[in-house]
Amino acid sequence: MPRSTVARIDLEALRRNFQTARSRAGGAQVMAVVKADGYGHGIGPVALALDSLAPKYAVACLEEARAIRETGLVQPVVLLQGVHAEADIEECAQQGFEPVFHSFQQLAWLERLEARPVFWLKVNSGMNRLGFHPDELAGVMSRLQAISADQGLLGFVTHFACADDPESAMTAHQTSVFEQATAAFPGLMKSVANSAAHFHPEQPMFDWSRPGIMLYGGSPMVGKTGRELGLEPVMSLEAPLISTRVVPAGESVGYGASWVADCDTRMGMVAIGYGDGYPRHAGTNTPAAINGQRIRLIGRVSMDMLAVDLTNAPDAKEGDNVELWGRTVGVDEVAACAGTISYELMTGITGRVPRQYR
Ligand SMILES: *Cc1c(COP(=O)(O)O)cnc(C)c1O
């Protein structure tokens, strides 16, 4: 028998979260962002589950776009990082992948090729990761026109640096930089919104929104949980209790002897650790749950196991399943305890943990 450590994936919850994104996208169409193996949920099953809802998918790289095609899905797939080699552009044309070109190198590749895909241009509106500066856009457009590649141009994309913070003025600033930069090229589409932007009441959504984390129930907003934003958890990370004992007052548990019992404490060992992607930075008092009852971690997370305090769950016994995050304990709560965001936790679950779909 394999150990029962598992990530249960609720595909109905995923679909409901997609509908929430759609209801918050104004008139924009919604492309489902399924990069990084569907944020750790499994790109194939996630993409298939959204088949009847998502008119487009978005991923980071070509390998991920291929994984979508391998499921048999035929929707366009946006490549958010463009391509990494000239030869990839032809594959995009054949496969219905829509690269987002962000560099003069990619533009030069495009100029050399006959078979061109439809594509997007990335505008750097202030994040300063990728994209053409607004001042460069006119030059890029005339180079495209010179080779008639402007016919394949779908529109413009930009990405927000601070949309997770509703107090930040940066999002409105980037939006206006983007609008001014693209105003000279009417009739083309625009896409700006990540998940967070769906929770800014004043944010223009333009033609296509690009939600990722919210589809999986994680919060895109600082200081708010997914549940508080009306999102449903999709992943329930579970592992069995494999041992229980009473640690006498004054004794410690685990590596570094970092947690010491101040009274006799019934505790249990759970068969999951950082080798499964559970964050090692989650310290004592990080929440977990057993049989719907909230409990807490104690001591350091090991590679293959972690310790929990069973004081709140006197009936818990070996073989019972512990929820590390899911419906009782939100992934955002665990992320906060580990000094990170739900994105990193969900994408970090390793291949040792089987995904089970519902
Ligand atoms: C990952 C990504 C998204 C989705 O972001 P979320 O915060 O997960 O909604 C949207 N656009 C781009 C360009 C991305 O890289």
PDB file of N, CA and C and ligand atoms in Angstrom, residues 33 35 39 80 122 129 159 194-195 210-213 343, ligand 1:
ATOM      1  N   VAL A  33      -4.996  30.870 -16.742  1.00  0.00           N
ATOM      2  CA  VAL A  33      -3.548  30.729 -16.604  1.00  0.00           C
ATOM      3  C   VAL A  33      -3.261  29.402 -15.875  1.00  0.00           C
ATOM      4  N   LYS A  35      -0.025  27.809 -16.063  1.00  0.00           N
ATOM      5  CA  LYS A  35       1.428  27.565 -16.056  1.00  0.00           C
ATOM      6  C   LYS A  35       1.840  26.831 -14.788  1.00  0.00           C
ATOM      7  N   TYR A  39      -0.386  25.539 -11.564  1.00  0.00           N
ATOM      8  CA  TYR A  39      -0.086  25.963 -10.191  1.00  0.00           C
ATOM      9  C   TYR A  39       0.003  24.750  -9.255  1.00  0.00           C
ATOM     10  N   LEU A  80       3.213  33.308 -22.358  1.00  0.00           N
ATOM     11  CA  LEU A  80       3.422  34.600 -21.696  1.00  0.00           C
ATOM     12  C   LEU A  80       4.865  35.087 -21.777  1.00  0.00           C
ATOM     13  N   LYS A 122       4.300  42.593 -25.716  1.00  0.00           N
ATOM     14  CA  LYS A 122       4.326  42.968 -24.307  1.00  0.00           C
ATOM     15  C   LYS A 122       4.848  44.390 -24.158  1.00  0.00           C
ATOM     16  N   ARG A 129      10.310  44.109 -15.941  1.00  0.00           N
ATOM     17  CA  ARG A 129      10.829  42.743 -16.128  1.00  0.00           C
ATOM     18  C   ARG A 129      11.009  42.505 -17.618  1.00  0.00           C
ATOM     19  N   HIS A 159       1.768  43.799 -17.513  1.00  0.00           N
ATOM     20  CA  HIS A 159       1.620  43.050 -16.258  1.00  0.00           C
ATOM     21  C   HIS A 159       1.880  43.991 -15.090  1.00  0.00           C
ATOM     22  N   ASN A 194      -4.210  40.459 -14.032  1.00  0.00           N
ATOM     23  CA  ASN A 194      -3.943  39.212 -13.308  1.00  0.00           C
ATOM     24  C   ASN A 194      -5.086  38.993 -12.312  1.00  0.00           C
ATOM     25  N   SER A 195      -5.005  37.971 -11.477  1.00  0.00           N
ATOM     26  CA  SER A 195      -6.098  37.716 -10.520  1.00  0.00           C
ATOM     27  C   SER A 195      -6.399  38.940  -9.672  1.00  0.00           C
ATOM     28  N   ARG A 210      -6.469  37.669 -17.300  1.00  0.00           N
ATOM     29  CA  ARG A 210      -5.554  36.520 -17.198  1.00  0.00           C
ATOM     30  C   ARG A 210      -5.450  36.036 -15.754  1.00  0.00           C
ATOM     31  N   PRO A 211      -6.512  35.497 -15.197  1.00  0.00           N
ATOM     32  CA  PRO A 211      -6.427  35.038 -13.801  1.00  0.00           C
ATOM     33  C   PRO A 211      -5.675  33.715 -13.682  1.00  0.00           C
ATOM     34  N   GLY A 212      -4.842  33.628 -12.666  1.00  0.00           N
ATOM     35  CA  GLY A 212      -4.147  32.389 -12.341  1.00  0.00           C
ATOM     36  C   GLY A 212      -4.547  31.940 -10.944  1.00  0.00           C
ATOM     37  N   ILE A 213      -3.880  32.501  -9.954  1.00  0.00           N
ATOM     38  CA  ILE A 213      -4.005  31.993  -8.581  1.00  0.00           C
ATOM     39  C   ILE A 213      -5.462  31.898  -8.113  1.00  0.00           C
ATOM     40  N   TYR A 343       1.020  30.873  -3.923  1.00  0.00           N
ATOM     41  CA  TYR A 343       1.561  30.467  -5.227  1.00  0.00           C
ATOM     42  C   TYR A 343       2.745  29.514  -5.032  1.00  0.00           C
TER      43      TYR A 343
HETATM   44  C1  LIG B   1       1.339  34.282 -13.999  1.00  0.00           C
HETATM   45  C2  LIG B   1       0.806  35.406 -14.795  1.00  0.00           C
HETATM   46  C3  LIG B   1      -0.542  35.784 -14.666  1.00  0.00           C
HETATM   47  C4  LIG B   1      -1.456  35.206 -13.607  1.00  0.00           C
HETATM   48  O1  LIG B   1      -1.132  35.817 -12.367  1.00  0.00           O
HETATM   49  P1  LIG B   1      -1.973  35.501 -11.041  1.00  0.00           P
HETATM   50  O2  LIG B   1      -1.427  36.464 -10.042  1.00  0.00           O
HETATM   51  O3  LIG B   1      -1.679  34.091 -10.681  1.00  0.00           O
HETATM   52  O4  LIG B   1      -3.389  35.721 -11.377  1.00  0.00           O
HETATM   53  C5  LIG B   1      -1.015  36.750 -15.523  1.00  0.00           C
HETATM   54  N1  LIG B   1      -0.203  37.335 -16.440  1.00  0.00           N
HETATM   55  C6  LIG B   1       1.109  37.024 -16.555  1.00  0.00           C
HETATM   56  C7  LIG B   1       1.940  37.718 -17.562  1.00  0.00           C
HETATM   57  C8  LIG B   1       1.658  36.053 -15.739  1.00  0.00           C
HETATM   58  O5  LIG B   1       2.944  35.750 -15.846  1.00  0.00           O
END
